[in-house]
Each structure stands twice: as structure tokens, then as C-alpha cells.
PDB file of C-alpha atoms in Angstrom:
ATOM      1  CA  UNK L   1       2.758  22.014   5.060  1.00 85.00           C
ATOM      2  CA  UNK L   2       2.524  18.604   4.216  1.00 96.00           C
ATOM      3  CA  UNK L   3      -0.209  16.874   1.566  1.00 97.00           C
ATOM      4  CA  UNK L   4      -1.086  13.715   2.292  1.00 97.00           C
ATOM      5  CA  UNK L   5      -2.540  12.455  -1.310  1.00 97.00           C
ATOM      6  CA  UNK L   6      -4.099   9.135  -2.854  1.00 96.00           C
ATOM      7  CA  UNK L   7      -1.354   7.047  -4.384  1.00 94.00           C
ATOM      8  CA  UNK L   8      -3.904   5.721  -6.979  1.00 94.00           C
ATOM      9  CA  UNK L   9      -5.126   9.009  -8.344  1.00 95.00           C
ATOM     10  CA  UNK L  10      -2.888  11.889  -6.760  1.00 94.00           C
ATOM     11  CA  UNK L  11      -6.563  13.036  -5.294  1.00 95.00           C
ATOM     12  CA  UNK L  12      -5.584  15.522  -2.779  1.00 97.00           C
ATOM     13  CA  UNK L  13      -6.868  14.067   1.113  1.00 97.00           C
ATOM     14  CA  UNK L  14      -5.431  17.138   2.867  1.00 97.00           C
ATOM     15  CA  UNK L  15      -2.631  18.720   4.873  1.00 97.00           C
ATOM     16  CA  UNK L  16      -0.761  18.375   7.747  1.00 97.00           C
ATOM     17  CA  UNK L  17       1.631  19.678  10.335  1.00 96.00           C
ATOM     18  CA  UNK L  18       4.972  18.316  10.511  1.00 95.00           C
ATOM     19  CA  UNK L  19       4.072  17.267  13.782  1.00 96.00           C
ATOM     20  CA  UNK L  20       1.605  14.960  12.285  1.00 97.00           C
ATOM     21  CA  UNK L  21       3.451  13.419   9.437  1.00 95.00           C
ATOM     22  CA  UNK L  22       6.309  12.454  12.399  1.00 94.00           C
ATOM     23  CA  UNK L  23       3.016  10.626  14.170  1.00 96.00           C
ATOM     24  CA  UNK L  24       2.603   8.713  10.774  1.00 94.00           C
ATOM     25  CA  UNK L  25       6.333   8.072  10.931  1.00 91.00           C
ATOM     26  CA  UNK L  26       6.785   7.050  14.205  1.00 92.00           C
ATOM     27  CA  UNK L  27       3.797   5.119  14.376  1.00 93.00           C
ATOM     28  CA  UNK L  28       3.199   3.152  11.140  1.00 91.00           C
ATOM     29  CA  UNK L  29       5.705   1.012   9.197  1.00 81.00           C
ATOM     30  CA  UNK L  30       7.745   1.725   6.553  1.00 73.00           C
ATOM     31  CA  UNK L  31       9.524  -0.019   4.260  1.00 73.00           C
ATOM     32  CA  UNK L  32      12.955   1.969   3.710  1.00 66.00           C
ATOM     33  CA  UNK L  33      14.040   5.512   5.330  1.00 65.00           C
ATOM     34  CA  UNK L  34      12.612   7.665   2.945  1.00 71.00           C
ATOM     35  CA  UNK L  35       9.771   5.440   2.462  1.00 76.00           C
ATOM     36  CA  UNK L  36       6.268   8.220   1.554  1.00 91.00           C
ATOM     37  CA  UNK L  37       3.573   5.634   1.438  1.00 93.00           C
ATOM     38  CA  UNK L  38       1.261   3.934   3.820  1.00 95.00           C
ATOM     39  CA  UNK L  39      -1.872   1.395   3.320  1.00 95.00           C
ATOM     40  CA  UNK L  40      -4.683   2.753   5.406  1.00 96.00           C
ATOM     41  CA  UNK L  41      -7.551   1.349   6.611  1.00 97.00           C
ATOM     42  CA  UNK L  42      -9.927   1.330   9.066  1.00 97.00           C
ATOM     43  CA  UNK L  43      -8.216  -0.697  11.906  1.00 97.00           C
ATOM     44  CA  UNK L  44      -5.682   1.690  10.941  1.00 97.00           C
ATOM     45  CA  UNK L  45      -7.034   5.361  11.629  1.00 98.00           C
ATOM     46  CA  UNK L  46      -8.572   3.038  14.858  1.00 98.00           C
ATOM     47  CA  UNK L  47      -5.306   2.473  15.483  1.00 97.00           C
ATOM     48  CA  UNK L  48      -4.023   6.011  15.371  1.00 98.00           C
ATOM     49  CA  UNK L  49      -6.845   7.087  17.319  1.00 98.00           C
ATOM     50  CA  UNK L  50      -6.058   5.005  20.370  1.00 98.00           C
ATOM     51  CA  UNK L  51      -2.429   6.124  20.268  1.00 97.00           C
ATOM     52  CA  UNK L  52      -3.272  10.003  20.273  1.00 97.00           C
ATOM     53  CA  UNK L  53      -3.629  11.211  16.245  1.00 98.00           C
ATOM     54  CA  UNK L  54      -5.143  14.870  15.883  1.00 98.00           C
ATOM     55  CA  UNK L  55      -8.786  14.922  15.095  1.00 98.00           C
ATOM     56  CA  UNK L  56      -7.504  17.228  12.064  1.00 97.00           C
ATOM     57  CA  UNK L  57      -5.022  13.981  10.792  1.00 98.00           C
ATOM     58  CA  UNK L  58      -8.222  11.382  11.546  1.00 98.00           C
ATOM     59  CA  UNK L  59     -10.690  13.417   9.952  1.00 98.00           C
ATOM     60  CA  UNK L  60      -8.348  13.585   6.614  1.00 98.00           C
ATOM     61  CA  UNK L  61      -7.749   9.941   6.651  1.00 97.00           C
ATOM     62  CA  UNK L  62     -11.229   9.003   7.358  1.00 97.00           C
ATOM     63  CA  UNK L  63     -12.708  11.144   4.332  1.00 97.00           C
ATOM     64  CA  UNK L  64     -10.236   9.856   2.338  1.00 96.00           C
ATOM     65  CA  UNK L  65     -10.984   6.429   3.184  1.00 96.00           C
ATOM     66  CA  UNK L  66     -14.639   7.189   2.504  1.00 94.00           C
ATOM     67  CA  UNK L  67     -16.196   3.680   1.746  1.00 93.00           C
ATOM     68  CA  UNK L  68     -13.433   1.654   0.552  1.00 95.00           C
ATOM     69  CA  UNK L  69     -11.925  -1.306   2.336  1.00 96.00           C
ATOM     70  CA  UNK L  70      -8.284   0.636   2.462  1.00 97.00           C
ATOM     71  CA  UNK L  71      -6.443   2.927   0.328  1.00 96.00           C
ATOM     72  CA  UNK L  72      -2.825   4.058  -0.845  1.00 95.00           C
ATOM     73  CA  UNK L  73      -1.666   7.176   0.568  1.00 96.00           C
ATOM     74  CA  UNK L  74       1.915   9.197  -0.182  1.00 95.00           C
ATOM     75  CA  UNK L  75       3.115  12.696   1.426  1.00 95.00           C
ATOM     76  CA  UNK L  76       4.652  15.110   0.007  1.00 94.00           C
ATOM     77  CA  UNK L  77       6.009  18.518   1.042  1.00 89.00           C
ATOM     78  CA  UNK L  78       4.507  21.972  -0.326  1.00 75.00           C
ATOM     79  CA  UNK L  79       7.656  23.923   1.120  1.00 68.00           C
ATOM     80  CA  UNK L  80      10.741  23.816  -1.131  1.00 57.00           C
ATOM     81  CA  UNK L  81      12.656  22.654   1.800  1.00 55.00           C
ATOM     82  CA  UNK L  82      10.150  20.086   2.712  1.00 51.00           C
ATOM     83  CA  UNK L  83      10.390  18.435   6.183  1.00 48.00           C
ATOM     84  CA  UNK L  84      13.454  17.961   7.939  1.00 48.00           C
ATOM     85  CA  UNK L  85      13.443  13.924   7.361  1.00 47.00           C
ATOM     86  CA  UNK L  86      16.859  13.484   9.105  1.00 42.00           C
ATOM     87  CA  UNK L  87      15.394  15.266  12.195  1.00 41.00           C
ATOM     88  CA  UNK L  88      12.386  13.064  11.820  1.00 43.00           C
ATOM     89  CA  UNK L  89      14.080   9.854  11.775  1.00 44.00           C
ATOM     90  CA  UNK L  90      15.584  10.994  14.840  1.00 40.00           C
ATOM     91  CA  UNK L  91      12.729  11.479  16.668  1.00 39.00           C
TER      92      UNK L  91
END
């Protein structure tokens, strides 16, 4: 699985399916290949709603967001392997 975490404070948000970190990917930018950090805010998750995000991926962005104006978030991989990011970028 993968954890989706505050940047700030490392506060665990929740985890994820592969298939919704390559949403993320596909669908927000990044600054470099292996970039693992977005800005989210609300017009964000609104955002990922209208293009098709899991309920399971809003719900974990929305509590995280709780009532801030935006927040930080990194991913990171609880396998050893982690995600196949070459087979990610592909997609």
C-alpha cells in the first residue's frame, strides 16, 4: 500500500491503492519524475472529484485537509518494493 502523509508533520492521512496514487500522478502536477509531493486544497479534491477519484482517495484528502486553506502532502510506499514508478510514468 501506499501512505499518503502530511509533509509538515509526517501525520499519517491514510492509504491507498496503487491505482490511486497513478490518479494523483496522472492527474496533478509534478515538478520532476520522481517528484512525492502535492499542495492540496479544496479546488483540488473538487477537482479530483469531477475527474473520477475514489470516494476512499477523497475522503483521505478531505480529512486531512480538515479546516485549513491547503496542505502539503508526500507518498510513500509501505512495501519494500514500493510502486512500480517506471510503469507509472508510463501510464
Amino acid at each position: 500500500m501506499i501512505r499518503l502523509l502530511d509533509k509538515q508533520d509526517d501525520r499519517l492521512l491514510g492509504e491507498i491503492s496503487e491505482r490511486e496514487l497513478e490518479f494523483l500522478i496522472d492527474f496533478l502536477e509534478e515538478e520532476g519524475v520522481h517528484d512525492r509531493e502535492y499542495y492540496i486544497d479544496m479546488a483540488t479534491v473538487d477537482f479530483l472529484e469531477k475527474n473520477g477519484a475514489s470516494a476512499s482517495l477523497l475522503a483521505i484528502l478531505r480529512r486531512g485537509l480538515g479546516a485549513s486553506d491547503g496542505i502539503d502532502v508526500r507518498w510513500d510506499s509501505t512495501d519494500e518494493d514500493g510502486p512500480d514508478l517506471d510503469l507509472i510514468n508510463l501510464i
